[in-house]
Coordinates of C-alpha atoms in Angstrom, one line a residue:
M1181 CA 43.0 27.4 19.7
H1182 CA 40.6 27.6 16.8
D1183 CA 37.0 27.4 17.7
P1184 CA 35.4 24.1 16.4
V1185 CA 32.2 25.9 15.5
Y1186 CA 31.6 28.9 13.2
T1187 CA 28.6 31.2 12.9
A1188 CA 27.7 31.8 9.3
D1189 CA 25.2 34.3 8.0
R1190 CA 22.8 32.8 5.4
Q1191 CA 19.8 33.4 3.3
I1192 CA 17.0 30.8 3.4
W1193 CA 14.6 30.1 0.5
R1194 CA 11.7 27.9 1.7
N1195 CA 8.0 27.7 0.9
G1196 CA 8.3 30.5 -1.7
Q1197 CA 9.8 33.0 0.8
L1198 CA 13.3 34.4 1.3
G1199 CA 14.6 35.0 4.8
E1200 CA 17.9 35.6 6.6
S1201 CA 19.5 34.2 9.7
A1202 CA 22.7 32.8 11.2
R1203 CA 23.6 29.1 11.5
L1204 CA 26.3 27.3 13.4
I1205 CA 28.5 25.1 11.2
P1206 CA 31.6 23.1 12.0
E1207 CA 35.1 24.3 11.3
E1208 CA 37.3 22.3 9.0
T1209 CA 41.0 23.0 9.5
A1210 CA 44.2 21.7 8.0
I1211 CA 46.0 19.6 10.6
A1212 CA 49.6 18.5 9.9
L1213 CA 50.9 15.6 11.8
T1214 CA 54.7 15.8 12.0
Y1215 CA 57.2 13.3 13.5
N1216 CA 60.8 14.2 14.2
G1217 CA 60.7 17.3 12.0
G1218 CA 59.0 15.7 9.0
T1219 CA 55.4 15.9 7.8
Y1220 CA 53.7 12.5 7.7
A1221 CA 50.1 13.6 6.8
V1222 CA 47.9 16.6 6.5
M1223 CA 44.3 15.9 7.5
M1224 CA 41.2 18.1 7.3
A1225 CA 39.7 17.9 10.7
T1226 CA 37.7 19.6 13.4
P1227 CA 40.2 21.7 15.6
Q1228 CA 39.3 20.1 18.9
D1229 CA 40.8 17.3 21.1
L1230 CA 44.0 17.5 19.1
Q1231 CA 46.2 15.8 21.6
N1232 CA 43.8 12.9 21.5
F1233 CA 43.9 13.0 17.7
A1234 CA 47.7 13.0 17.6
I1235 CA 48.1 10.0 19.9
G1236 CA 45.2 8.1 18.4
F1237 CA 46.3 8.6 14.8
S1238 CA 49.8 7.5 15.8
L1239 CA 48.5 4.3 17.4
S1240 CA 45.9 3.4 14.8
E1241 CA 48.3 4.0 11.9
G1242 CA 50.9 1.8 13.6
I1243 CA 53.5 4.6 13.8
V1244 CA 53.8 3.8 17.6
Q1245 CA 52.7 0.8 19.6
S1246 CA 52.3 2.8 22.8
S1247 CA 51.8 6.5 23.6
D1248 CA 54.9 6.3 25.7
E1249 CA 56.9 6.2 22.4
I1250 CA 55.9 9.8 21.8
E1251 CA 58.5 11.8 23.8
T1252 CA 57.0 15.2 23.2
L1253 CA 53.9 16.6 21.6
D1254 CA 53.3 20.3 20.8
I1255 CA 50.2 21.8 19.2
V1256 CA 51.5 24.7 17.1
E1257 CA 49.0 27.2 15.6
L1258 CA 49.9 28.5 12.1
D1259 CA 48.3 31.1 9.9
D1260 CA 46.6 28.5 7.7
G1261 CA 46.3 25.5 10.0
I1262 CA 47.6 23.7 13.0
E1263 CA 50.7 21.5 13.3
L1264 CA 50.7 18.5 15.7
R1265 CA 54.5 18.3 16.3
M1266 CA 55.7 15.1 17.7
W1267 CA 59.2 13.7 18.5
L1268 CA 59.5 10.0 18.9
K1269 CA 61.9 7.7 20.6
P1270 CA 64.8 6.5 18.4
S1271 CA 63.3 3.1 17.6
S1272 CA 60.0 4.5 16.5
A1273 CA 61.8 7.3 14.6
E1274 CA 63.6 4.8 12.3
L1275 CA 60.2 3.2 11.4
I1276 CA 58.6 6.5 10.5
N1277 CA 61.5 7.5 8.3
E1278 CA 60.8 4.4 6.2
R1279 CA 57.1 5.1 5.8
R1280 CA 56.9 8.9 5.7
R1281 CA 54.9 10.4 2.9
H1282 CA 54.0 14.0 2.6
I1283 CA 50.3 13.7 1.7
A1284 CA 47.2 15.8 1.9
G1285 CA 44.2 13.8 3.4
P1286 CA 40.7 15.0 2.6
T1287 CA 38.0 14.9 5.3
G1288 CA 37.1 11.3 4.4
C1289 CA 40.6 10.0 4.3
G1290 CA 41.1 7.0 6.4
I1291 CA 44.3 5.4 5.1
C1292 CA 47.4 7.6 5.3
G1293 CA 51.1 7.2 4.5
V1294 CA 50.8 3.9 2.6
E1295 CA 52.3 3.1 -0.7
S1296 CA 50.8 -0.3 -1.7
I1297 CA 47.4 -2.0 -1.8
A1298 CA 48.7 -4.7 0.5
E1299 CA 49.5 -2.1 3.1
A1300 CA 46.1 -0.4 2.7
V1301 CA 44.2 -3.6 3.4
R1302 CA 46.7 -5.0 6.0
P1303 CA 45.2 -7.5 8.4
A1304 CA 43.7 -6.0 11.5
A1305 CA 45.0 -6.9 14.9
I1306 CA 43.2 -10.0 16.5
V1307 CA 40.9 -8.8 19.3
P1308 CA 40.7 -10.8 22.5
R1309 CA 37.5 -12.6 23.4
G1310 CA 36.4 -10.0 26.0
R1311 CA 33.0 -10.1 27.6
T1312 CA 29.5 -10.7 26.2
F1313 CA 26.9 -7.9 25.9
S1314 CA 23.1 -8.0 26.0
P1315 CA 20.9 -6.4 23.3
S1316 CA 19.6 -4.0 26.0
E1317 CA 23.2 -2.9 26.8
I1318 CA 23.8 -2.1 23.1
M1319 CA 20.6 -0.2 22.8
T1320 CA 21.3 1.8 26.0
A1321 CA 24.8 2.6 24.8
M1322 CA 23.6 3.9 21.4
A1323 CA 20.8 5.9 23.0
S1324 CA 23.4 7.6 25.3
I1325 CA 25.5 9.3 22.7
A1326 CA 23.0 11.7 21.0
L1327 CA 22.8 14.2 23.9
L1328 CA 26.5 14.4 24.3
Q1329 CA 27.4 15.2 20.7
Q1330 CA 27.7 18.9 21.5
I1331 CA 29.1 20.0 18.1
N1332 CA 26.6 18.0 16.2
I1333 CA 23.7 19.4 18.3
Q1334 CA 24.8 22.8 17.1
T1335 CA 25.7 22.0 13.5
R1336 CA 24.1 18.6 12.5
A1337 CA 27.3 18.1 10.4
V1338 CA 29.8 16.0 12.3
H1339 CA 30.5 12.4 13.2
A1340 CA 31.0 10.9 16.6
A1341 CA 32.9 7.9 18.0
A1342 CA 32.4 6.8 21.6
F1343 CA 33.3 4.1 24.0
W1344 CA 30.8 2.6 26.4
T1345 CA 31.1 -0.1 29.2
P1346 CA 28.3 -1.7 31.2
A1347 CA 30.1 -0.7 34.4
H1348 CA 30.8 3.0 33.6
G1349 CA 28.4 3.9 30.8
L1350 CA 29.8 6.4 28.3
V1351 CA 33.5 6.6 29.0
A1352 CA 34.5 9.0 26.2
L1353 CA 33.1 10.6 23.1
R1354 CA 34.9 12.5 20.4
E1355 CA 33.5 14.4 17.3
D1356 CA 35.0 15.5 14.0
V1357 CA 33.9 16.3 10.5
G1358 CA 35.8 13.1 9.4
R1359 CA 34.6 9.8 10.9
H1360 CA 38.2 8.4 10.9
N1361 CA 39.4 11.5 12.7
A1362 CA 36.7 11.0 15.4
L1363 CA 37.7 7.4 15.9
D1364 CA 41.4 8.4 16.1
K1365 CA 40.6 11.0 18.7
L1366 CA 38.7 8.4 20.7
A1367 CA 41.6 6.0 20.5
G1368 CA 43.9 8.7 21.9
A1369 CA 41.6 9.6 24.7
L1370 CA 41.3 5.9 25.7
A1371 CA 45.0 5.4 25.5
Q1372 CA 45.7 8.3 27.8
A1373 CA 43.1 7.1 30.3
A1374 CA 44.3 3.4 30.2
V1375 CA 40.8 2.1 29.8
P1376 CA 40.2 -1.7 29.8
Y1377 CA 39.1 -2.1 26.2
A1378 CA 37.9 -5.7 26.5
D1379 CA 35.0 -4.6 28.7
G1380 CA 33.4 -2.1 26.3
M1381 CA 32.2 -1.3 22.8
V1382 CA 33.0 1.3 20.2
L1383 CA 30.0 3.3 19.0
L1384 CA 29.9 5.0 15.6
T1385 CA 27.5 7.4 14.1
S1386 CA 28.8 6.7 10.6
R1387 CA 29.1 3.8 8.2
V1388 CA 31.7 1.1 8.7
S1389 CA 34.5 1.0 6.2
V1390 CA 37.5 -1.3 6.4
E1391 CA 39.7 1.5 8.0
M1392 CA 37.2 1.9 10.8
V1393 CA 37.5 -1.9 11.6
Q1394 CA 41.3 -1.6 11.5
K1395 CA 41.3 1.3 13.9
T1396 CA 38.8 -0.4 16.3
A1397 CA 41.0 -3.5 16.2
A1398 CA 44.0 -1.3 17.1
I1399 CA 42.1 -0.1 20.1
G1400 CA 41.3 -3.7 21.1
A1401 CA 37.5 -3.4 21.5
P1402 CA 35.6 -6.6 21.0
L1403 CA 32.4 -5.0 19.8
M1404 CA 31.7 -2.1 17.4
V1405 CA 28.2 -0.7 16.8
A1406 CA 27.3 1.7 14.0
M1407 CA 24.3 3.6 12.9
S1408 CA 24.9 3.0 9.2
A1409 CA 25.8 -0.1 7.2
P1410 CA 29.2 -1.7 6.7
T1411 CA 31.0 -2.4 3.5
A1412 CA 31.6 -6.0 2.4
L1413 CA 35.4 -5.6 3.0
A1414 CA 34.7 -4.2 6.5
V1415 CA 32.6 -7.3 7.3
R1416 CA 35.4 -9.7 6.1
M1417 CA 38.0 -7.7 8.1
A1418 CA 35.9 -7.8 11.3
E1419 CA 35.3 -11.5 10.9
A1420 CA 39.1 -12.1 10.6
A1421 CA 39.9 -9.8 13.5
G1422 CA 37.5 -11.5 15.8
I1423 CA 35.4 -8.3 16.2
T1424 CA 31.6 -8.5 16.7
L1425 CA 30.2 -6.0 14.2
A1426 CA 26.7 -4.7 14.7
A1427 CA 25.3 -2.0 12.4
I1428 CA 22.2 -0.3 11.2
A1429 CA 21.5 0.4 14.8
R1430 CA 18.1 2.1 15.2
S1431 CA 15.7 2.7 18.1
D1432 CA 14.1 -0.6 17.4
G1433 CA 17.2 -2.8 17.2
F1434 CA 20.3 -3.5 15.1
E1435 CA 21.8 -6.1 12.8
I1436 CA 24.7 -8.4 13.7
F1437 CA 27.2 -9.2 10.9
T1438 CA 30.1 -11.0 12.6
H1439 CA 30.8 -13.0 15.7
P1440 CA 27.2 -13.0 17.2
E1441 CA 28.4 -15.2 20.1
R1442 CA 29.3 -12.0 22.0
I1443 CA 25.7 -10.8 22.0
A1444 CA 23.6 -12.7 24.5
V1445 CA 20.2 -12.7 22.9
P1446 CA 17.5 -13.8 25.4
Q1447 CA 16.4 -17.5 24.9
N1448 CA 12.7 -16.5 24.7
A1449 CA 13.4 -14.0 21.9
G1450 CA 11.3 -14.9 18.8
V1451 CA 12.8 -15.4 15.3
A1452 CA 11.4 -12.8 12.8
E1453 CA 11.0 -13.6 9.2
A1454 CA 14.0 -12.2 7.2
T1455 CA 13.2 -9.3 4.9
H1456 CA 15.5 -8.2 2.1
V1457 CA 15.9 -4.5 1.7
A1458 CA 17.3 -3.4 -1.6

C-alpha cells in the first residue's frame, strides 16, 4: 500500500539565508471507485483508510443504502494509482448503471457522478432529534482532535473529520488531503462499527460546504462542528435537514448557525454584544 506521507528534499529561503532540509508532505494519489466493472469516479485522495473511503463514499453518494449491499470490495494497486473495486447486489447494480459517469474528481471535489443542478443540491436526509450537548462537551470534543491528526502533525497539509460522543469520547478520526474524502472515510468507519449516530457529533477541521452537510446528514449525526465558516447554502441545507451547525470553533468558543435547541447553554450565561466581522 502507498505510504500516506512522503519525504521531500527542499531549499529554504528565509531571513536572507538559503538552507536545505527535508520535509514531510502528504501523498496525493488517484483513487478510482469502480462498481460492477465500471468506473464511477476518480478522486485525488490520501492513500490511507481506503476501505472506509469506499464504503463511506458509496453511502454518502447514495449509491448504496447499507454497506451490506457491497458484496465484495478489493483494493487493487496499479502503476499510476489505486482502484477500489466493488461488486454490488443486483438491486444496487441497476441504480449505479443509471447514474454512472466516468469523471475525474480534483482534491476539492465533493459532488460526483451527477448530471444536473437539482441532483447536486438534492435535499439532505432529515436527521432525528438525538440528544442535546453542552458547550463544554463541544469544546472538549474539538480540543481532542489535534493530537490525533497524525498525518497533519507531520505535514500540516491535510483535513480531518472525526466523530465524538459524550460517553466514549473520540470514536473515530480520518484524514485526507480532501475534506470531502476525510468525511467519507469517517462515514465508512462509523458504518463498519455500527456506531449510534444520534449520540454524537461530527467534527471538521475545514469549512462547511453544502456537500459536507449532505454527507453529515447521510451519516445521521445531529450536530456538526467545524473550525471554519459555513457557506450560505450549507446553512440553509443544515436548517432544512434538522442538523445543528456550529462553526468557527476556536479555543474560546464557537458560533451556532442552525437549530440551537440542541446546545444546552447554561442559564447563567451572559449575553455578549454582537460584533460584525467583515
